[in-house]
Amino acid sequence: MELSISSRLLNTSSAAAATALLKSKPRVHHRHTSIPLLPLKHPFSPLTLKQMSSNSQSTLSCSSLPQNNTPPAPSSPSTASGRIGEVKRVTKETNVWVKINLDGTGVVNSSTSIPFLDHMLDQLASHGLFDVHVKATGDIHIDDHHTNEDVALALGTALLQSLGDRKGINRFGDFSAPLDEALIHVSLDLSGRPHLSYDLNIPTARVGTYDTQLVEHFFQSLVNTSGMTLHIRQLAGKNSHHIIEATFKAFARALRQATEYDPRRLGTIPSSKGVLSRS
């Protein structure tokens, strides 16, 4: 016996069956799992990299590639160890050793057998943030003149060494330092041309055992060997100790300013002539 079903009935039944099947199909919930992408050792072939590098307009940006988190190199040409000058000066009158680090932290170790001069070298290191080491012996049984002079000559030579070609530095420094009633202004130029303009009116001949005339001689000797233009002006002051100490503090801050790097200069020599050297 043949069973006869109309096509309309068959189509209706099939549609209903399909609808019922879809409704009865279990729903599958998909969980999204984050899988970290490991950087590829060779994401591109050498040929592809060569083609990309030859096209200056191409920019590669891909989060799956290794990222370089190394900070950019500093614009200043200073090294990790700092700009250091070291000089030994030996004569029949003195034996002097000086070491200075322009990129120091203010460490000082001075022994010149002249207590007041040691105190002033402390000011230079502390306020300039230079590391200053000085060892000196001399004929102080005569007076302090030769030791004071040779320490300054050696310090100026060490400064000259530490500056090198003077690339990238500010070159100029200017500072006014007060100390109670005293006020001293110092302006300097690391030009390579030695010149001292000195205008201090120190009222006493000595501070302790130190001859106050030796202050000018100290700076003249330092200027001569470092190739520095230096102007020192007393704006106020009555106490000899205050005047001299304010002078060394102002000099230290002006020198610090001049020897520090100018980031906008990008390591170039701060001169329209293109060179700064000891004349």
PDB file of C-alpha atoms in Angstrom, residues 52-274:
ATOM      1  CA  MET A  52      61.078  48.139   4.685  1.00  0.00           C
ATOM      2  CA  SER A  53      64.261  49.908   5.773  1.00  0.00           C
ATOM      3  CA  SER A  54      64.742  51.311   2.293  1.00  0.00           C
ATOM      4  CA  ASN A  55      61.357  52.998   2.499  1.00  0.00           C
ATOM      5  CA  SER A  56      61.740  55.923   4.923  1.00  0.00           C
ATOM      6  CA  GLN A  57      57.952  56.467   4.925  1.00  0.00           C
ATOM      7  CA  SER A  58      57.166  53.001   6.274  1.00  0.00           C
ATOM      8  CA  THR A  59      56.301  52.718   9.943  1.00  0.00           C
ATOM      9  CA  LEU A  60      56.091  49.362  11.667  1.00  0.00           C
ATOM     10  CA  SER A  61      53.818  49.093  14.681  1.00  0.00           C
ATOM     11  CA  CYS A  62      52.956  45.713  16.083  1.00  0.00           C
ATOM     12  CA  SER A  63      52.210  44.853  19.698  1.00  0.00           C
ATOM     13  CA  SER A  64      53.505  41.318  19.249  1.00  0.00           C
ATOM     14  CA  LEU A  65      57.004  42.500  18.404  1.00  0.00           C
ATOM     15  CA  PRO A  66      59.630  42.987  21.124  1.00  0.00           C
ATOM     16  CA  GLN A  67      59.589  46.509  22.538  1.00  0.00           C
ATOM     17  CA  ASN A  68      62.782  48.441  23.324  1.00  0.00           C
ATOM     18  CA  ASN A  69      62.314  50.096  26.723  1.00  0.00           C
ATOM     19  CA  THR A  70      65.884  51.379  26.944  1.00  0.00           C
ATOM     20  CA  PRO A  71      65.835  55.126  27.747  1.00  0.00           C
ATOM     21  CA  PRO A  72      67.490  57.429  25.216  1.00  0.00           C
ATOM     22  CA  ALA A  73      71.114  58.341  25.756  1.00  0.00           C
ATOM     23  CA  PRO A  74      71.687  61.680  27.509  1.00  0.00           C
ATOM     24  CA  SER A  75      72.504  64.625  25.305  1.00  0.00           C
ATOM     25  CA  SER A  76      75.445  65.574  27.501  1.00  0.00           C
ATOM     26  CA  PRO A  77      78.778  63.972  26.596  1.00  0.00           C
ATOM     27  CA  SER A  78      79.741  63.326  30.219  1.00  0.00           C
ATOM     28  CA  THR A  79      80.768  59.815  31.152  1.00  0.00           C
ATOM     29  CA  ALA A  80      79.611  57.779  34.111  1.00  0.00           C
ATOM     30  CA  SER A  81      82.887  58.428  35.903  1.00  0.00           C
ATOM     31  CA  GLY A  82      82.700  62.176  35.338  1.00  0.00           C
ATOM     32  CA  ARG A  83      85.020  64.788  33.879  1.00  0.00           C
ATOM     33  CA  ILE A  84      88.189  64.456  35.920  1.00  0.00           C
ATOM     34  CA  GLY A  85      91.460  66.359  36.017  1.00  0.00           C
ATOM     35  CA  GLU A  86      94.438  65.277  38.065  1.00  0.00           C
ATOM     36  CA  VAL A  87      97.728  67.180  38.447  1.00  0.00           C
ATOM     37  CA  LYS A  88     100.890  66.750  40.454  1.00  0.00           C
ATOM     38  CA  ARG A  89     103.165  69.771  40.785  1.00  0.00           C
ATOM     39  CA  VAL A  90     106.549  69.421  42.465  1.00  0.00           C
ATOM     40  CA  THR A  91     109.033  72.233  42.954  1.00  0.00           C
ATOM     41  CA  LYS A  92     111.832  72.994  45.406  1.00  0.00           C
ATOM     42  CA  GLU A  93     109.276  74.931  47.434  1.00  0.00           C
ATOM     43  CA  THR A  94     106.130  72.758  47.278  1.00  0.00           C
ATOM     44  CA  ASN A  95     104.733  69.321  46.566  1.00  0.00           C
ATOM     45  CA  VAL A  96     101.110  69.534  45.413  1.00  0.00           C
ATOM     46  CA  TRP A  97      98.608  66.959  44.187  1.00  0.00           C
ATOM     47  CA  VAL A  98      95.131  67.991  43.019  1.00  0.00           C
ATOM     48  CA  LYS A  99      92.220  65.987  41.640  1.00  0.00           C
ATOM     49  CA  ILE A 100      88.846  67.439  40.651  1.00  0.00           C
ATOM     50  CA  ASN A 101      85.696  65.818  39.302  1.00  0.00           C
ATOM     51  CA  LEU A 102      83.324  68.346  37.744  1.00  0.00           C
ATOM     52  CA  ASP A 103      80.467  65.824  37.846  1.00  0.00           C
ATOM     53  CA  GLY A 104      80.878  65.006  41.513  1.00  0.00           C
ATOM     54  CA  THR A 105      78.667  65.357  44.560  1.00  0.00           C
ATOM     55  CA  GLY A 106      80.642  67.782  46.712  1.00  0.00           C
ATOM     56  CA  VAL A 107      83.112  65.335  48.225  1.00  0.00           C
ATOM     57  CA  VAL A 108      86.160  67.175  49.561  1.00  0.00           C
ATOM     58  CA  ASN A 109      89.438  66.078  51.092  1.00  0.00           C
ATOM     59  CA  SER A 110      91.847  68.984  51.380  1.00  0.00           C
ATOM     60  CA  SER A 111      95.066  69.144  53.340  1.00  0.00           C
ATOM     61  CA  THR A 112      97.283  72.108  52.452  1.00  0.00           C
ATOM     62  CA  SER A 113      98.761  72.902  55.889  1.00  0.00           C
ATOM     63  CA  ILE A 114      96.918  76.246  55.556  1.00  0.00           C
ATOM     64  CA  PRO A 115      93.692  75.867  57.571  1.00  0.00           C
ATOM     65  CA  PHE A 116      91.848  78.840  56.087  1.00  0.00           C
ATOM     66  CA  LEU A 117      92.682  77.747  52.539  1.00  0.00           C
ATOM     67  CA  ASP A 118      91.345  74.259  53.343  1.00  0.00           C
ATOM     68  CA  HIS A 119      88.152  75.928  54.538  1.00  0.00           C
ATOM     69  CA  MET A 120      87.818  77.826  51.242  1.00  0.00           C
ATOM     70  CA  LEU A 121      88.414  74.665  49.186  1.00  0.00           C
ATOM     71  CA  ASP A 122      85.599  73.092  51.189  1.00  0.00           C
ATOM     72  CA  GLN A 123      83.325  75.903  49.947  1.00  0.00           C
ATOM     73  CA  LEU A 124      84.402  75.286  46.361  1.00  0.00           C
ATOM     74  CA  ALA A 125      83.488  71.594  46.553  1.00  0.00           C
ATOM     75  CA  SER A 126      80.313  71.966  48.597  1.00  0.00           C
ATOM     76  CA  HIS A 127      78.674  74.769  46.605  1.00  0.00           C
ATOM     77  CA  GLY A 128      80.018  73.756  43.195  1.00  0.00           C
ATOM     78  CA  LEU A 129      79.162  70.068  43.728  1.00  0.00           C
ATOM     79  CA  PHE A 130      82.669  69.203  42.593  1.00  0.00           C
ATOM     80  CA  ASP A 131      84.736  66.427  44.129  1.00  0.00           C
ATOM     81  CA  VAL A 132      87.944  68.165  45.214  1.00  0.00           C
ATOM     82  CA  HIS A 133      91.013  66.410  46.590  1.00  0.00           C
ATOM     83  CA  VAL A 134      94.113  68.426  47.466  1.00  0.00           C
ATOM     84  CA  LYS A 135      97.294  67.305  49.197  1.00  0.00           C
ATOM     85  CA  ALA A 136     100.013  69.917  49.555  1.00  0.00           C
ATOM     86  CA  THR A 137     103.157  70.489  51.548  1.00  0.00           C
ATOM     87  CA  GLY A 138     105.408  73.503  51.238  1.00  0.00           C
ATOM     88  CA  ASP A 139     107.689  76.007  52.863  1.00  0.00           C
ATOM     89  CA  ILE A 140     105.034  77.455  55.154  1.00  0.00           C
ATOM     90  CA  HIS A 141     107.770  78.038  57.734  1.00  0.00           C
ATOM     91  CA  ILE A 142     108.587  81.038  55.528  1.00  0.00           C
ATOM     92  CA  ASP A 143     104.988  81.982  54.687  1.00  0.00           C
ATOM     93  CA  ASP A 144     101.909  80.623  52.887  1.00  0.00           C
ATOM     94  CA  HIS A 145     102.644  82.329  49.589  1.00  0.00           C
ATOM     95  CA  HIS A 146     104.229  79.472  47.602  1.00  0.00           C
ATOM     96  CA  THR A 147     101.801  76.802  48.789  1.00  0.00           C
ATOM     97  CA  ASN A 148      98.775  79.031  48.162  1.00  0.00           C
ATOM     98  CA  GLU A 149     100.059  79.838  44.660  1.00  0.00           C
ATOM     99  CA  ASP A 150     100.969  76.296  43.644  1.00  0.00           C
ATOM    100  CA  VAL A 151      97.677  74.849  44.885  1.00  0.00           C
ATOM    101  CA  ALA A 152      95.861  77.377  42.689  1.00  0.00           C
ATOM    102  CA  LEU A 153      98.120  76.692  39.701  1.00  0.00           C
ATOM    103  CA  ALA A 154      97.550  72.942  40.020  1.00  0.00           C
ATOM    104  CA  LEU A 155      93.811  73.401  40.526  1.00  0.00           C
ATOM    105  CA  GLY A 156      93.571  75.548  37.394  1.00  0.00           C
ATOM    106  CA  THR A 157      95.483  72.945  35.373  1.00  0.00           C
ATOM    107  CA  ALA A 158      93.239  70.148  36.682  1.00  0.00           C
ATOM    108  CA  LEU A 159      90.201  72.225  35.750  1.00  0.00           C
ATOM    109  CA  LEU A 160      91.626  72.700  32.261  1.00  0.00           C
ATOM    110  CA  GLN A 161      92.055  68.924  31.909  1.00  0.00           C
ATOM    111  CA  SER A 162      88.584  68.098  33.167  1.00  0.00           C
ATOM    112  CA  LEU A 163      86.913  70.524  30.749  1.00  0.00           C
ATOM    113  CA  GLY A 164      88.435  68.861  27.698  1.00  0.00           C
ATOM    114  CA  ASP A 165      87.143  70.389  24.457  1.00  0.00           C
ATOM    115  CA  ARG A 166      84.294  72.087  26.402  1.00  0.00           C
ATOM    116  CA  LYS A 167      81.621  70.726  24.070  1.00  0.00           C
ATOM    117  CA  GLY A 168      78.053  71.281  25.203  1.00  0.00           C
ATOM    118  CA  ILE A 169      78.796  73.320  28.330  1.00  0.00           C
ATOM    119  CA  ASN A 170      77.091  76.587  29.271  1.00  0.00           C
ATOM    120  CA  ARG A 171      80.500  78.283  29.238  1.00  0.00           C
ATOM    121  CA  PHE A 172      79.293  81.366  31.146  1.00  0.00           C
ATOM    122  CA  GLY A 173      78.555  81.546  34.856  1.00  0.00           C
ATOM    123  CA  ASP A 174      77.204  84.374  36.994  1.00  0.00           C
ATOM    124  CA  PHE A 175      76.307  84.340  40.668  1.00  0.00           C
ATOM    125  CA  SER A 176      75.972  86.670  43.651  1.00  0.00           C
ATOM    126  CA  ALA A 177      76.463  85.134  47.087  1.00  0.00           C
ATOM    127  CA  PRO A 178      75.468  86.834  50.353  1.00  0.00           C
ATOM    128  CA  LEU A 179      77.023  85.969  53.713  1.00  0.00           C
ATOM    129  CA  ASP A 180      75.482  88.081  56.441  1.00  0.00           C
ATOM    130  CA  GLU A 181      76.497  91.659  55.666  1.00  0.00           C
ATOM    131  CA  ALA A 182      78.791  90.649  52.781  1.00  0.00           C
ATOM    132  CA  LEU A 183      77.607  90.341  49.176  1.00  0.00           C
ATOM    133  CA  ILE A 184      79.971  89.225  46.397  1.00  0.00           C
ATOM    134  CA  HIS A 185      79.264  89.006  42.681  1.00  0.00           C
ATOM    135  CA  VAL A 186      81.255  86.662  40.427  1.00  0.00           C
ATOM    136  CA  SER A 187      80.960  86.433  36.655  1.00  0.00           C
ATOM    137  CA  LEU A 188      83.145  84.127  34.568  1.00  0.00           C
ATOM    138  CA  ASP A 189      83.691  82.845  31.067  1.00  0.00           C
ATOM    139  CA  LEU A 190      85.469  79.574  30.265  1.00  0.00           C
ATOM    140  CA  SER A 191      86.783  81.232  27.149  1.00  0.00           C
ATOM    141  CA  GLY A 192      90.331  79.902  27.085  1.00  0.00           C
ATOM    142  CA  ARG A 193      91.602  83.456  27.605  1.00  0.00           C
ATOM    143  CA  PRO A 194      93.042  84.151  31.083  1.00  0.00           C
ATOM    144  CA  HIS A 195      91.948  87.414  32.662  1.00  0.00           C
ATOM    145  CA  LEU A 196      91.214  88.467  36.240  1.00  0.00           C
ATOM    146  CA  SER A 197      89.352  91.593  37.290  1.00  0.00           C
ATOM    147  CA  TYR A 198      89.422  91.714  41.087  1.00  0.00           C
ATOM    148  CA  ASP A 199      87.740  94.288  43.306  1.00  0.00           C
ATOM    149  CA  LEU A 200      87.587  93.210  46.947  1.00  0.00           C
ATOM    150  CA  ASN A 201      88.106  95.558  49.864  1.00  0.00           C
ATOM    151  CA  ILE A 202      89.180  93.265  52.698  1.00  0.00           C
ATOM    152  CA  PRO A 203      89.577  95.382  55.853  1.00  0.00           C
ATOM    153  CA  THR A 204      92.121  93.258  57.745  1.00  0.00           C
ATOM    154  CA  ALA A 205      95.554  91.997  56.749  1.00  0.00           C
ATOM    155  CA  ARG A 206      94.903  88.496  58.072  1.00  0.00           C
ATOM    156  CA  VAL A 207      92.138  86.039  58.787  1.00  0.00           C
ATOM    157  CA  GLY A 208      93.600  83.750  61.383  1.00  0.00           C
ATOM    158  CA  THR A 209      97.103  83.154  60.052  1.00  0.00           C
ATOM    159  CA  TYR A 210      96.080  83.605  56.407  1.00  0.00           C
ATOM    160  CA  ASP A 211      97.368  86.687  54.601  1.00  0.00           C
ATOM    161  CA  THR A 212      94.321  88.232  52.902  1.00  0.00           C
ATOM    162  CA  GLN A 213      96.504  89.473  50.016  1.00  0.00           C
ATOM    163  CA  LEU A 214      96.763  85.827  48.985  1.00  0.00           C
ATOM    164  CA  VAL A 215      93.100  85.745  47.936  1.00  0.00           C
ATOM    165  CA  GLU A 216      93.803  87.780  44.811  1.00  0.00           C
ATOM    166  CA  HIS A 217      96.977  85.814  44.147  1.00  0.00           C
ATOM    167  CA  PHE A 218      95.046  82.541  44.430  1.00  0.00           C
ATOM    168  CA  PHE A 219      92.518  83.544  41.779  1.00  0.00           C
ATOM    169  CA  GLN A 220      95.165  85.050  39.503  1.00  0.00           C
ATOM    170  CA  SER A 221      97.128  81.791  39.554  1.00  0.00           C
ATOM    171  CA  LEU A 222      93.988  79.719  38.909  1.00  0.00           C
ATOM    172  CA  VAL A 223      92.969  81.964  36.007  1.00  0.00           C
ATOM    173  CA  ASN A 224      96.426  81.757  34.435  1.00  0.00           C
ATOM    174  CA  THR A 225      96.447  77.959  34.141  1.00  0.00           C
ATOM    175  CA  SER A 226      92.740  77.322  33.480  1.00  0.00           C
ATOM    176  CA  GLY A 227      92.299  79.921  30.735  1.00  0.00           C
ATOM    177  CA  MET A 228      89.348  81.598  32.415  1.00  0.00           C
ATOM    178  CA  THR A 229      87.993  85.123  32.320  1.00  0.00           C
ATOM    179  CA  LEU A 230      86.995  85.986  35.889  1.00  0.00           C
ATOM    180  CA  HIS A 231      85.393  89.094  37.375  1.00  0.00           C
ATOM    181  CA  ILE A 232      84.992  89.448  41.147  1.00  0.00           C
ATOM    182  CA  ARG A 233      83.084  92.393  42.631  1.00  0.00           C
ATOM    183  CA  GLN A 234      82.327  93.247  46.252  1.00  0.00           C
ATOM    184  CA  LEU A 235      78.864  94.771  46.558  1.00  0.00           C
ATOM    185  CA  ALA A 236      78.847  94.904  50.358  1.00  0.00           C
ATOM    186  CA  GLY A 237      80.798  93.632  53.337  1.00  0.00           C
ATOM    187  CA  LYS A 238      82.768  94.628  56.447  1.00  0.00           C
ATOM    188  CA  ASN A 239      83.933  91.323  57.908  1.00  0.00           C
ATOM    189  CA  SER A 240      87.072  89.925  56.253  1.00  0.00           C
ATOM    190  CA  HIS A 241      86.108  86.289  56.799  1.00  0.00           C
ATOM    191  CA  HIS A 242      82.627  86.855  55.370  1.00  0.00           C
ATOM    192  CA  ILE A 243      83.940  88.701  52.320  1.00  0.00           C
ATOM    193  CA  ILE A 244      86.437  85.986  51.396  1.00  0.00           C
ATOM    194  CA  GLU A 245      84.082  83.087  52.085  1.00  0.00           C
ATOM    195  CA  ALA A 246      81.272  84.693  50.071  1.00  0.00           C
ATOM    196  CA  THR A 247      83.779  85.111  47.226  1.00  0.00           C
ATOM    197  CA  PHE A 248      84.594  81.394  47.151  1.00  0.00           C
ATOM    198  CA  LYS A 249      80.910  80.468  47.396  1.00  0.00           C
ATOM    199  CA  ALA A 250      79.954  82.769  44.519  1.00  0.00           C
ATOM    200  CA  PHE A 251      82.881  81.473  42.474  1.00  0.00           C
ATOM    201  CA  ALA A 252      81.834  77.859  43.132  1.00  0.00           C
ATOM    202  CA  ARG A 253      78.247  78.473  42.009  1.00  0.00           C
ATOM    203  CA  ALA A 254      79.293  80.450  38.924  1.00  0.00           C
ATOM    204  CA  LEU A 255      81.791  77.741  37.945  1.00  0.00           C
ATOM    205  CA  ARG A 256      79.169  75.044  38.473  1.00  0.00           C
ATOM    206  CA  GLN A 257      76.797  76.940  36.179  1.00  0.00           C
ATOM    207  CA  ALA A 258      79.454  77.395  33.511  1.00  0.00           C
ATOM    208  CA  THR A 259      80.623  73.759  33.512  1.00  0.00           C
ATOM    209  CA  GLU A 260      77.151  72.217  33.430  1.00  0.00           C
ATOM    210  CA  TYR A 261      75.674  71.077  30.121  1.00  0.00           C
ATOM    211  CA  ASP A 262      73.180  73.021  28.042  1.00  0.00           C
ATOM    212  CA  PRO A 263      70.737  70.380  26.673  1.00  0.00           C
ATOM    213  CA  ARG A 264      69.764  72.613  23.758  1.00  0.00           C
ATOM    214  CA  ARG A 265      73.358  72.819  22.554  1.00  0.00           C
ATOM    215  CA  LEU A 266      73.444  69.075  21.791  1.00  0.00           C
ATOM    216  CA  GLY A 267      77.145  68.659  22.469  1.00  0.00           C
ATOM    217  CA  THR A 268      78.404  71.479  20.264  1.00  0.00           C
ATOM    218  CA  ILE A 269      81.120  73.925  21.283  1.00  0.00           C
ATOM    219  CA  PRO A 270      79.624  77.142  22.719  1.00  0.00           C
ATOM    220  CA  SER A 271      81.549  79.505  20.479  1.00  0.00           C
ATOM    221  CA  SER A 272      80.829  81.167  17.137  1.00  0.00           C
ATOM    222  CA  LYS A 273      84.435  80.322  16.233  1.00  0.00           C
ATOM    223  CA  GLY A 274      83.779  76.641  16.774  1.00  0.00           C
TER     224      GLY A 274
END
